[in-house]
Coordinates of C-alpha atoms in Angstrom, one line a residue:
A1 CA 82.2 154.2 44.8
K2 CA 78.5 154.4 45.6
A3 CA 78.4 150.6 46.2
V4 CA 81.3 150.9 48.6
A5 CA 79.6 153.7 50.4
V6 CA 76.3 151.7 50.7
V7 CA 78.2 148.7 52.1
A8 CA 80.1 150.8 54.6
G9 CA 76.8 152.4 55.6
L10 CA 75.2 149.0 56.1
L11 CA 78.1 147.8 58.2
A12 CA 77.9 151.0 60.3
V13 CA 74.2 150.3 61.0
L14 CA 74.9 146.7 61.9
V15 CA 77.6 147.7 64.3
A16 CA 75.4 150.3 65.9
I17 CA 72.6 147.6 66.3
A18 CA 75.1 145.2 67.8
V19 CA 76.4 147.8 70.3
A20 CA 72.8 148.7 71.2
I21 CA 71.9 145.1 71.9
L22 CA 75.0 144.5 74.0
A23 CA 74.4 147.8 75.9
T24 CA 71.0 146.6 76.9
L25 CA 71.8 143.0 77.5
D26 CA 71.3 141.8 81.0
V27 CA 74.0 139.1 81.4
N28 CA 72.3 138.0 84.6
H29 CA 69.8 136.2 82.4
Y30 CA 72.6 133.8 81.5
R31 CA 73.5 133.0 85.1
P32 CA 71.8 129.5 85.0
D33 CA 73.6 128.6 81.7
I34 CA 77.0 129.6 83.1
E35 CA 76.4 127.6 86.3
A36 CA 75.3 124.6 84.3
A37 CA 78.2 124.8 81.9
V38 CA 80.7 124.8 84.8
E39 CA 79.0 121.9 86.6
A40 CA 79.0 119.9 83.3
A41 CA 82.7 120.4 82.8
T42 CA 83.9 120.0 86.4
G43 CA 81.2 117.9 88.2
R44 CA 81.1 120.7 90.8
K45 CA 78.2 123.1 91.4
L46 CA 79.0 126.8 90.7
T47 CA 76.8 129.3 92.6
I48 CA 76.7 133.0 91.6
D49 CA 74.9 134.9 94.3
G50 CA 75.8 138.4 93.1
D51 CA 75.5 140.4 89.9
L52 CA 77.1 139.8 86.6
A53 CA 77.9 142.9 84.6
L54 CA 79.1 143.6 81.1
T55 CA 80.8 146.8 80.1
L56 CA 81.3 147.7 76.5
G57 CA 84.6 149.0 75.3
A58 CA 88.0 147.9 74.0
P59 CA 88.6 145.5 75.6
L60 CA 85.2 144.1 76.8
A61 CA 84.9 144.0 80.6
L62 CA 83.0 141.3 82.5
S63 CA 82.6 141.2 86.3
V64 CA 81.0 138.9 88.8
E65 CA 80.1 139.4 92.5
R66 CA 79.9 136.7 95.2
A67 CA 80.5 133.3 93.6
S68 CA 81.5 129.9 95.0
L69 CA 82.5 126.5 93.7
A70 CA 81.4 123.4 95.6
N71 CA 83.9 121.1 97.2
A72 CA 84.4 117.4 96.6
P73 CA 81.7 115.3 98.3
W74 CA 84.1 113.9 100.9
A75 CA 85.7 117.2 101.8
S76 CA 85.4 118.8 105.2
R77 CA 83.8 122.1 103.8
P78 CA 80.9 122.6 101.4
E79 CA 82.8 125.1 99.2
M80 CA 86.3 124.7 97.7
V81 CA 86.5 128.3 96.5
V82 CA 84.6 131.4 97.6
L83 CA 85.0 134.7 95.7
D84 CA 83.9 138.2 96.6
H85 CA 84.6 139.9 93.3
A86 CA 86.2 139.2 89.9
E87 CA 86.6 141.2 86.7
M88 CA 88.1 140.3 83.4
E89 CA 89.0 142.4 80.3
V90 CA 88.7 140.4 77.1
A91 CA 89.6 141.1 73.5
V92 CA 86.5 140.6 71.3
L93 CA 87.7 139.6 67.9
P94 CA 89.9 136.6 68.9
L95 CA 86.7 135.0 70.4
L96 CA 85.5 134.5 66.8
R97 CA 88.5 132.2 66.3
R98 CA 88.0 130.3 69.6
K99 CA 90.8 132.3 71.1
L100 CA 90.3 133.8 74.6
R101 CA 92.6 136.7 75.1
I102 CA 92.3 138.1 78.6
D103 CA 94.2 141.4 79.0
R104 CA 93.6 141.6 82.7
L105 CA 92.1 139.2 85.3
A106 CA 91.5 140.6 88.8
L107 CA 90.3 138.6 91.8
N108 CA 89.5 140.1 95.2
G109 CA 88.5 138.5 98.4
V110 CA 89.1 134.8 97.7
A111 CA 88.9 131.9 100.2
L112 CA 90.6 128.7 98.9
Y113 CA 90.4 125.3 100.7
L114 CA 92.6 122.5 99.5
E115 CA 92.6 119.1 101.0
T116 CA 93.6 115.5 100.4
D117 CA 91.6 112.6 101.9
A118 CA 92.9 109.5 103.7
A119 CA 93.1 107.6 100.4
G120 CA 95.2 110.3 98.7
A121 CA 92.4 111.9 96.6
D122 CA 92.8 115.6 96.0
N123 CA 89.8 118.0 96.0
W124 CA 91.3 119.9 93.1
Q125 CA 90.8 117.0 90.7
F126 CA 87.7 117.7 88.6
A127 CA 85.7 115.4 86.3
P128 CA 82.2 115.7 84.6
P129 CA 79.5 114.1 86.7
E130 CA 78.5 110.5 86.0
G131 CA 75.7 110.3 83.3
A132 CA 76.7 113.7 81.9
P133 CA 76.1 114.2 78.1
A134 CA 78.8 112.8 75.8
E135 CA 79.9 116.2 74.8
A136 CA 80.7 117.1 78.4
Q137 CA 82.5 113.8 78.9
S138 CA 84.7 114.3 75.8
A139 CA 85.1 118.0 76.0
Q140 CA 88.8 117.6 76.7
G141 CA 89.2 115.6 73.5
G142 CA 87.6 118.2 71.3
S143 CA 88.9 121.4 69.9
P144 CA 90.1 123.3 73.0
L145 CA 89.7 127.0 73.6
D146 CA 93.0 128.8 73.2
I147 CA 93.3 130.8 76.4
R148 CA 96.0 133.4 77.2
I149 CA 96.1 135.8 80.1
R150 CA 98.4 138.8 80.0
E151 CA 98.0 140.1 83.5
I152 CA 96.6 138.6 86.8
E153 CA 96.0 140.7 89.9
L154 CA 95.0 138.9 93.1
A155 CA 94.2 140.6 96.4
G156 CA 92.9 139.4 99.7
L157 CA 93.3 135.6 99.3
R158 CA 93.0 133.3 102.3
W159 CA 94.0 129.7 101.8
A160 CA 94.1 126.5 103.9
Y161 CA 95.5 123.1 103.2
R162 CA 94.6 119.9 105.0
D163 CA 96.1 116.4 104.5
A164 CA 94.0 113.8 106.1
A165 CA 96.4 111.0 105.4
G166 CA 99.4 112.7 106.9
K167 CA 97.3 114.5 109.5
Q168 CA 98.9 117.8 108.6
S169 CA 97.4 121.2 108.0
L170 CA 98.7 124.6 107.0
E171 CA 97.1 128.0 106.2
G172 CA 98.1 131.4 105.0
S173 CA 97.2 134.4 103.0
V174 CA 98.1 136.4 99.9
D175 CA 97.8 140.2 100.4
T176 CA 98.7 140.9 96.8
L177 CA 100.0 139.0 93.8
G178 CA 100.7 140.4 90.4
L179 CA 101.7 138.3 87.4
T180 CA 102.3 139.8 83.9
Q181 CA 103.3 138.0 80.7
D182 CA 103.5 140.5 77.8
E183 CA 104.4 137.9 75.2
P184 CA 103.0 134.4 74.8
G185 CA 105.7 132.0 76.0
G186 CA 107.8 134.9 77.3
P187 CA 109.0 135.6 80.9
I188 CA 106.6 136.4 83.7
A189 CA 107.0 139.4 85.9
L190 CA 105.8 138.8 89.4
A191 CA 105.3 140.7 92.7
L192 CA 104.1 138.9 95.8
S193 CA 103.2 139.8 99.4
A194 CA 102.0 136.9 101.4
R195 CA 102.1 134.8 104.6
V196 CA 102.6 131.1 105.2
G197 CA 101.3 130.5 108.7
Q198 CA 102.6 133.5 110.6
A199 CA 105.8 133.9 108.5
P200 CA 105.8 136.8 106.0
L201 CA 106.8 136.1 102.4
T202 CA 107.6 138.7 99.7
A203 CA 109.0 138.2 96.2
S204 CA 109.5 140.1 93.1
G205 CA 111.3 139.7 89.9
T206 CA 111.0 137.7 86.6
A207 CA 110.4 134.0 86.2
G208 CA 110.5 131.8 83.1
P209 CA 107.4 130.9 81.2
L210 CA 105.0 128.4 82.8
R211 CA 105.8 125.6 80.3
A212 CA 109.5 125.8 81.4

């Protein structure tokens, strides 16, 4: 009984130390590492201009302010995506098993620019840069991170699409979009308020799983 009590006490101390470390951790210190990892995986430069924040709790909460992802070299704009604010609630224990369980992902103030060049290349096709380390080149062939997102909230999105080959363009906005999938592989509840050009678009209901 005493041995069990000692082990329990040690575990409590270790947990307290871990919490204290996380509570004082400045995640902004890892900004260059995050930016470098995204560029190694996609071949596009990620720029985080605002703060990164970590909030302890169950689940763990992460947030980022003012970030952008570079466009394809041939694209008409320097950035493909510009983001004002994002926050994510993550379950901690599954991370130890390479499982990313996101309870809630919220994106606010997003500008998204999609385009296709005259040869038919799309700017949403990503690839590691030439000369990248072998681990970045073969990342897709390794053990992938199991990612599941239960709820997505999107607000204030502006998007534009340009097709250089067909000389066509279209733009619109998404005021709000909510997607919820309570069970992996289960139905998705959605609620949408948007515009395509000047035409309003609203939708609500339940859709089948993404794989279907």
